[in-house]
């Protein structure tokens, strides 16, 4: 009968279980990945798919544990955790990443992308790859761009159709200067706030409005505290899937390759879920009593266009034109 001995130890945030079988030492690495959204959101479902793929591709040598609903911190805290090596992996929006690499600012310009196809071709191509690589000097490795879809405005005051309807509207935004500037130019009152605080703020009327993709609005139950949803599609929410560089360097090359492949395959799965939910959930929201309004996106794009001039020097006109969907 073979003798087994197990030892558990941690190497730069990675939990490793070593099991001795006879004279052979087999190691199982467990990685933790966190995100801020609900357990029913495509982030979670996509990461569960990713975990399954990694398990299959590494023959069980690498396991992935998924933590939803800000259990491992808000997005900024998780990004900092990657730098420190105290967190292994995360999927986050590009908005807080601009504080770590200004190159990500270009993705936050209003109406820089018009369609999912246009967004995908850019972020999955050389431009997106180059921007991801700017994080390496910050101690972070970019694996792939997942997504959260296009962001829309909801509020509890009135139907919002024209940009002028947003005047004086106290709207929660992420801690992102371009997002805030985009609402300031249409005379709204942007209020940055961590996502985990948002439902309570809407419920208590601390803010009147918020802006998020339909799947987030639905899975976070914002329809319980927001009567009006306007399909503005003002920002495309690219969501980089990131891993700590300190953790990454401890993984053998074959496991790194397996994780990259799994991240890209799960990305396609996650994007398909976003697209499906975008189509199906609006009708369900109407049935729940939400007033859903279509808007003239060209009118909104024009109203928010001064932001381009404001940030052209910081981002670079050439970069903007390279990224902008024609």
Tab-separated table of C-alpha atoms in Angstrom:
chain	number	residue	atom	x	y	z
A	1	UNK	CA	0.000	0.000	0.000
A	2	UNK	CA	1.392	3.405	-1.016
A	3	UNK	CA	2.010	5.913	1.750
A	4	UNK	CA	0.647	9.460	1.322
A	5	UNK	CA	1.840	12.558	3.139
A	6	UNK	CA	0.267	15.980	2.571
A	7	UNK	CA	1.771	19.401	3.255
A	8	UNK	CA	0.097	22.770	2.670
A	9	UNK	CA	2.159	25.919	2.273
A	10	UNK	CA	1.808	29.344	0.610
A	11	UNK	CA	4.135	30.847	-1.977
A	12	UNK	CA	3.487	34.532	-2.769
A	13	UNK	CA	-0.274	34.266	-2.317
A	14	UNK	CA	-0.605	30.883	-4.055
A	15	UNK	CA	-1.732	27.981	-1.912
A	16	UNK	CA	0.092	24.792	-2.811
A	17	UNK	CA	-0.917	21.331	-1.661
A	18	UNK	CA	1.906	18.821	-1.989
A	19	UNK	CA	0.913	15.188	-1.839
A	20	UNK	CA	3.626	12.546	-1.601
A	21	UNK	CA	2.624	9.275	-3.241
A	22	UNK	CA	5.433	6.748	-2.738
A	23	UNK	CA	8.543	8.574	-3.913
A	24	UNK	CA	6.611	10.986	-6.167
A	25	UNK	CA	5.697	14.515	-5.100
A	26	UNK	CA	2.619	15.923	-6.876
A	27	UNK	CA	1.713	19.579	-6.338
A	28	UNK	CA	-1.740	21.113	-6.614
A	29	UNK	CA	-1.772	24.905	-6.883
A	30	UNK	CA	-4.928	26.757	-5.873
A	31	UNK	CA	-5.480	30.282	-7.206
A	32	UNK	CA	-8.015	32.752	-5.829
A	33	UNK	CA	-9.849	35.058	-8.253
A	34	UNK	CA	-12.180	37.831	-7.131
A	35	UNK	CA	-14.724	40.207	-8.662
A	36	UNK	CA	-17.265	42.722	-7.333
A	37	UNK	CA	-20.463	41.534	-9.013
A	38	UNK	CA	-23.279	39.162	-8.069
A	39	UNK	CA	-23.034	35.348	-8.199
A	40	UNK	CA	-25.540	35.331	-11.080
A	41	UNK	CA	-23.549	37.779	-13.231
A	42	UNK	CA	-21.571	36.565	-16.296
A	43	UNK	CA	-18.321	37.412	-14.472
A	44	UNK	CA	-19.062	34.641	-11.988
A	45	UNK	CA	-20.360	32.189	-14.573
A	46	UNK	CA	-17.409	32.905	-16.827
A	47	UNK	CA	-14.932	32.419	-13.996
A	48	UNK	CA	-16.555	29.129	-13.057
A	49	UNK	CA	-16.070	28.073	-16.679
A	50	UNK	CA	-12.459	29.276	-16.500
A	51	UNK	CA	-11.918	27.210	-13.343
A	52	UNK	CA	-13.266	24.115	-15.082
A	53	UNK	CA	-11.056	24.667	-18.134
A	54	UNK	CA	-7.918	25.207	-16.045
A	55	UNK	CA	-8.619	22.017	-14.121
A	56	UNK	CA	-9.002	20.081	-17.381
A	57	UNK	CA	-5.982	21.613	-19.119
A	58	UNK	CA	-3.626	21.050	-16.177
A	59	UNK	CA	-4.921	17.598	-15.261
A	60	UNK	CA	-6.036	18.891	-11.884
A	61	UNK	CA	-2.649	20.404	-11.037
A	62	UNK	CA	-4.133	23.924	-10.852
A	63	UNK	CA	-7.411	24.699	-9.094
A	64	UNK	CA	-9.226	28.058	-9.180
A	65	UNK	CA	-11.500	29.299	-6.388
A	66	UNK	CA	-13.908	32.105	-7.383
A	67	UNK	CA	-15.070	34.847	-4.996
A	68	UNK	CA	-17.940	37.177	-5.989
A	69	UNK	CA	-19.650	40.268	-4.528
A	70	UNK	CA	-16.484	42.101	-3.384
A	71	UNK	CA	-15.578	39.310	-0.935
A	72	UNK	CA	-11.900	39.977	-1.650
A	73	UNK	CA	-12.262	43.775	-1.780
A	74	UNK	CA	-13.384	46.466	-4.191
A	75	UNK	CA	-11.764	46.745	-7.615
A	76	UNK	CA	-8.995	49.133	-6.586
A	77	UNK	CA	-8.163	47.009	-3.548
A	78	UNK	CA	-7.979	43.852	-5.651
A	79	UNK	CA	-5.701	45.520	-8.213
A	80	UNK	CA	-3.418	46.587	-5.374
A	81	UNK	CA	-3.583	43.018	-4.055
A	82	UNK	CA	-2.215	41.775	-7.376
A	83	UNK	CA	0.697	44.176	-7.079
A	84	UNK	CA	1.469	42.985	-3.560
A	85	UNK	CA	1.014	39.316	-4.440
A	86	UNK	CA	-1.685	38.945	-1.765
A	87	UNK	CA	-4.341	38.224	-4.408
A	88	UNK	CA	-3.803	35.900	-7.356
A	89	UNK	CA	-6.305	36.995	-10.010
A	90	UNK	CA	-9.198	39.367	-10.680
A	91	UNK	CA	-11.569	40.605	-13.379
A	92	UNK	CA	-12.096	44.373	-13.120
A	93	UNK	CA	-13.370	47.273	-15.170
A	94	UNK	CA	-10.890	49.534	-16.966
A	95	UNK	CA	-11.989	52.598	-14.981
A	96	UNK	CA	-9.885	51.999	-11.835
A	97	UNK	CA	-7.006	50.658	-13.956
A	98	UNK	CA	-6.423	54.144	-15.366
A	99	UNK	CA	-4.966	55.030	-11.966
A	100	UNK	CA	-2.285	52.386	-12.533
A	101	UNK	CA	-1.726	52.963	-16.277
A	102	UNK	CA	-3.054	56.073	-18.054
A	103	UNK	CA	-3.245	54.089	-21.322
A	104	UNK	CA	-6.540	52.593	-20.144
A	105	UNK	CA	-8.166	56.038	-20.203
A	106	UNK	CA	-8.874	55.699	-23.926
A	107	UNK	CA	-11.388	52.897	-23.305
A	108	UNK	CA	-13.377	55.159	-20.989
A	109	UNK	CA	-14.127	57.872	-23.534
A	110	UNK	CA	-17.877	58.115	-24.227
A	111	UNK	CA	-19.014	56.386	-27.407
A	112	UNK	CA	-15.458	55.383	-28.389
A	113	UNK	CA	-17.071	52.097	-29.457
A	114	UNK	CA	-20.444	51.731	-31.154
A	115	UNK	CA	-20.836	47.951	-31.294
A	116	UNK	CA	-19.560	44.879	-29.442
A	117	UNK	CA	-17.894	43.667	-32.639
A	118	UNK	CA	-15.961	46.913	-33.009
A	119	UNK	CA	-14.905	46.828	-29.366
A	120	UNK	CA	-13.768	43.201	-29.551
A	121	UNK	CA	-11.668	43.729	-32.669
A	122	UNK	CA	-9.781	46.531	-30.929
A	123	UNK	CA	-9.251	45.118	-27.442
A	124	UNK	CA	-8.336	41.649	-28.782
A	125	UNK	CA	-5.909	43.131	-31.313
A	126	UNK	CA	-2.451	44.731	-31.100
A	127	UNK	CA	-3.709	47.955	-29.500
A	128	UNK	CA	-5.448	46.155	-26.648
A	129	UNK	CA	-2.471	43.858	-26.124
A	130	UNK	CA	-0.061	46.785	-26.003
A	131	UNK	CA	-2.182	48.546	-23.382
A	132	UNK	CA	-2.396	45.394	-21.244
A	133	UNK	CA	1.397	45.112	-21.321
A	134	UNK	CA	1.734	48.546	-19.682
A	135	UNK	CA	0.617	46.870	-16.443
A	136	UNK	CA	3.631	44.546	-16.317
A	137	UNK	CA	5.880	47.238	-14.871
A	138	UNK	CA	3.244	47.622	-12.154
A	139	UNK	CA	3.510	43.957	-11.211
A	140	UNK	CA	0.417	42.768	-13.094
A	141	UNK	CA	-0.019	40.437	-16.077
A	142	UNK	CA	-3.002	40.870	-18.414
A	143	UNK	CA	-4.486	37.601	-19.696
A	144	UNK	CA	-7.459	38.729	-21.816
A	145	UNK	CA	-10.240	41.291	-22.106
A	146	UNK	CA	-13.561	40.081	-20.802
A	147	UNK	CA	-16.459	42.519	-20.763
A	148	UNK	CA	-19.419	43.944	-18.914
A	149	UNK	CA	-21.209	45.235	-22.011
A	150	UNK	CA	-22.357	48.780	-22.722
A	151	UNK	CA	-23.301	50.993	-19.792
A	152	UNK	CA	-26.709	52.665	-19.474
A	153	UNK	CA	-28.218	55.243	-17.102
A	154	UNK	CA	-30.945	54.457	-14.584
A	155	UNK	CA	-32.588	56.819	-12.107
A	156	UNK	CA	-35.455	57.140	-9.647
A	157	UNK	CA	-36.719	60.599	-10.648
A	158	UNK	CA	-37.966	60.729	-14.213
A	159	UNK	CA	-37.742	59.283	-17.714
A	160	UNK	CA	-34.405	60.293	-19.193
A	161	UNK	CA	-34.266	60.635	-22.974
A	162	UNK	CA	-32.324	63.766	-23.929
A	163	UNK	CA	-28.975	64.697	-22.353
A	164	UNK	CA	-30.658	67.837	-20.970
A	165	UNK	CA	-32.902	65.583	-18.833
A	166	UNK	CA	-29.832	64.713	-16.763
A	167	UNK	CA	-29.394	68.270	-15.485
A	168	UNK	CA	-28.872	68.252	-11.723
A	169	UNK	CA	-29.109	64.447	-11.529
A	170	UNK	CA	-26.883	63.103	-8.749
A	171	UNK	CA	-25.407	60.033	-10.424
A	172	UNK	CA	-23.025	57.465	-8.992
A	173	UNK	CA	-19.997	56.844	-11.190
A	174	UNK	CA	-16.824	54.853	-10.750
A	175	UNK	CA	-13.726	56.672	-9.526
A	176	UNK	CA	-12.743	57.683	-13.025
A	177	UNK	CA	-12.113	61.254	-14.157
A	178	UNK	CA	-13.340	60.708	-17.715
A	179	UNK	CA	-16.581	59.129	-16.524
A	180	UNK	CA	-17.146	62.041	-14.170
A	181	UNK	CA	-16.262	64.623	-16.826
A	182	UNK	CA	-18.652	62.997	-19.312
A	183	UNK	CA	-21.576	63.571	-16.973
A	184	UNK	CA	-20.431	67.015	-15.898
A	185	UNK	CA	-20.600	68.276	-19.497
A	186	UNK	CA	-24.308	67.383	-19.601
A	187	UNK	CA	-24.815	69.180	-16.249
A	188	UNK	CA	-25.326	66.068	-14.132
A	189	UNK	CA	-23.727	65.755	-10.689
A	190	UNK	CA	-21.334	62.752	-10.780
A	191	UNK	CA	-20.589	61.151	-7.414
A	192	UNK	CA	-17.833	58.487	-7.291
A	193	UNK	CA	-18.594	55.548	-5.038
A	194	UNK	CA	-17.493	51.934	-4.581
A	195	UNK	CA	-19.878	49.447	-6.176
A	196	UNK	CA	-20.481	47.617	-2.904
A	197	UNK	CA	-22.048	50.785	-1.446
A	198	UNK	CA	-24.292	51.511	-4.412
A	199	UNK	CA	-27.517	49.624	-3.691
A	200	UNK	CA	-27.855	51.196	-0.252
A	201	UNK	CA	-27.071	54.648	-1.654
A	202	UNK	CA	-29.823	54.246	-4.270
A	203	UNK	CA	-32.241	52.861	-1.707
A	204	UNK	CA	-31.631	55.749	0.691
A	205	UNK	CA	-31.688	58.332	-2.138
A	206	UNK	CA	-28.121	59.402	-1.365
A	207	UNK	CA	-27.793	59.396	-5.162
A	208	UNK	CA	-30.589	59.617	-7.739
A	209	UNK	CA	-29.012	57.555	-10.464
A	210	UNK	CA	-26.324	55.106	-11.528
A	211	UNK	CA	-24.870	53.822	-14.792
A	212	UNK	CA	-24.132	50.168	-15.497
A	213	UNK	CA	-24.770	47.494	-18.130
A	214	UNK	CA	-28.168	45.747	-18.171
A	215	UNK	CA	-26.827	42.477	-16.652
A	216	UNK	CA	-25.433	44.414	-13.664
A	217	UNK	CA	-28.662	46.402	-13.252
A	218	UNK	CA	-30.617	43.143	-13.242
A	219	UNK	CA	-28.386	40.832	-11.185
A	220	UNK	CA	-27.814	43.558	-8.560
A	221	UNK	CA	-31.592	44.079	-8.175
A	222	UNK	CA	-31.333	47.782	-8.917
A	223	UNK	CA	-34.823	47.544	-10.433
A	224	UNK	CA	-36.093	47.439	-6.835
A	225	UNK	CA	-34.893	51.019	-6.242
A	226	UNK	CA	-34.698	52.526	-9.768
A	227	UNK	CA	-37.857	53.074	-11.851
A	228	UNK	CA	-36.294	54.376	-15.058
A	229	UNK	CA	-33.656	52.864	-17.334
A	230	UNK	CA	-32.361	54.689	-20.412
A	231	UNK	CA	-30.427	52.639	-22.972
A	232	UNK	CA	-27.734	55.250	-23.531
A	233	UNK	CA	-24.820	52.852	-24.185
A	234	UNK	CA	-22.452	55.708	-23.352
A	235	UNK	CA	-19.402	53.653	-22.238
A	236	UNK	CA	-18.243	50.232	-23.341
A	237	UNK	CA	-17.144	48.283	-20.271
A	238	UNK	CA	-14.074	46.252	-21.170
A	239	UNK	CA	-13.047	44.044	-18.237
A	240	UNK	CA	-9.411	42.940	-18.159
A	241	UNK	CA	-8.685	39.553	-16.591
A	242	UNK	CA	-5.507	40.023	-14.581
A	243	UNK	CA	-3.027	37.936	-12.600
A	244	UNK	CA	-0.357	38.962	-10.119
A	245	UNK	CA	3.086	38.990	-11.774
A	246	UNK	CA	4.647	37.660	-8.553
A	247	UNK	CA	2.240	34.722	-8.615
A	248	UNK	CA	2.602	34.208	-12.379
A	249	UNK	CA	6.388	33.870	-12.156
A	250	UNK	CA	5.995	30.977	-9.697
A	251	UNK	CA	3.936	28.933	-12.184
A	252	UNK	CA	5.635	26.540	-14.636
A	253	UNK	CA	5.435	27.505	-18.315
A	254	UNK	CA	2.954	24.762	-19.193
A	255	UNK	CA	0.544	25.994	-16.508
A	256	UNK	CA	0.928	29.589	-17.685
A	257	UNK	CA	0.005	28.493	-21.200
A	258	UNK	CA	-2.995	26.496	-19.952
A	259	UNK	CA	-4.245	29.492	-17.944
A	260	UNK	CA	-3.915	31.857	-20.932
A	261	UNK	CA	-5.822	29.470	-23.171
A	262	UNK	CA	-8.526	28.991	-20.551
A	263	UNK	CA	-8.836	32.760	-20.020
A	264	UNK	CA	-9.461	33.315	-23.746
A	265	UNK	CA	-11.918	30.429	-24.103
A	266	UNK	CA	-13.841	31.515	-21.000
A	267	UNK	CA	-13.784	35.108	-22.329
A	268	UNK	CA	-15.790	34.032	-25.380
A	269	UNK	CA	-18.208	32.124	-23.138
A	270	UNK	CA	-18.619	35.159	-20.863
A	271	UNK	CA	-19.168	37.565	-23.771
A	272	UNK	CA	-21.875	35.307	-25.195
A	273	UNK	CA	-23.639	35.398	-21.822
A	274	UNK	CA	-23.492	39.214	-21.781
A	275	UNK	CA	-24.989	39.396	-25.283
A	276	UNK	CA	-27.751	36.950	-24.380
A	277	UNK	CA	-28.628	38.785	-21.186
A	278	UNK	CA	-28.658	42.156	-22.952
A	279	UNK	CA	-31.323	40.828	-25.304
A	280	UNK	CA	-33.452	38.940	-22.818
A	281	UNK	CA	-33.403	40.965	-19.616
A	282	UNK	CA	-34.875	44.227	-20.894
A	283	UNK	CA	-38.281	42.621	-21.458
A	284	UNK	CA	-38.155	41.121	-17.975
A	285	UNK	CA	-37.331	44.525	-16.477
A	286	UNK	CA	-40.378	46.032	-18.202
A	287	UNK	CA	-42.506	43.287	-16.667
A	288	UNK	CA	-41.113	44.278	-13.259
A	289	UNK	CA	-42.358	47.839	-13.743
A	290	UNK	CA	-39.192	49.547	-15.000
A	291	UNK	CA	-39.721	52.212	-17.662
A	292	UNK	CA	-37.114	51.435	-20.330
A	293	UNK	CA	-36.350	54.219	-22.823
A	294	UNK	CA	-34.472	54.188	-26.111
A	295	UNK	CA	-32.440	57.334	-26.799
A	296	UNK	CA	-30.792	59.016	-29.773
A	297	UNK	CA	-27.204	57.915	-29.123
A	298	UNK	CA	-25.851	60.374	-31.688
A	299	UNK	CA	-27.373	63.193	-29.651
A	300	UNK	CA	-25.778	61.874	-26.454
A	301	UNK	CA	-22.435	61.344	-28.173
A	302	UNK	CA	-22.452	64.925	-29.412
A	303	UNK	CA	-23.357	66.254	-25.958
A	304	UNK	CA	-20.464	64.371	-24.347
A	305	UNK	CA	-17.948	65.060	-27.133
A	306	UNK	CA	-16.170	67.973	-25.349
A	307	UNK	CA	-14.545	65.332	-23.151
A	308	UNK	CA	-12.435	64.226	-26.126
A	309	UNK	CA	-10.807	67.647	-26.392
A	310	UNK	CA	-10.299	67.781	-22.648
A	311	UNK	CA	-8.360	64.478	-22.631
A	312	UNK	CA	-6.838	64.516	-26.094
A	313	UNK	CA	-3.460	65.749	-24.872
A	314	UNK	CA	-3.237	63.253	-22.002
A	315	UNK	CA	-4.318	60.216	-24.031
A	316	UNK	CA	-2.926	61.242	-27.410
A	317	UNK	CA	-4.951	62.114	-30.506
A	318	UNK	CA	-3.314	59.294	-32.472
A	319	UNK	CA	-4.253	56.718	-29.825
A	320	UNK	CA	-7.846	57.945	-29.784
A	321	UNK	CA	-8.146	57.665	-33.551
A	322	UNK	CA	-6.515	54.246	-33.503
A	323	UNK	CA	-9.048	52.955	-30.967
A	324	UNK	CA	-12.217	54.784	-32.061
A	325	UNK	CA	-14.677	52.567	-33.929
A	326	UNK	CA	-15.190	54.003	-37.404
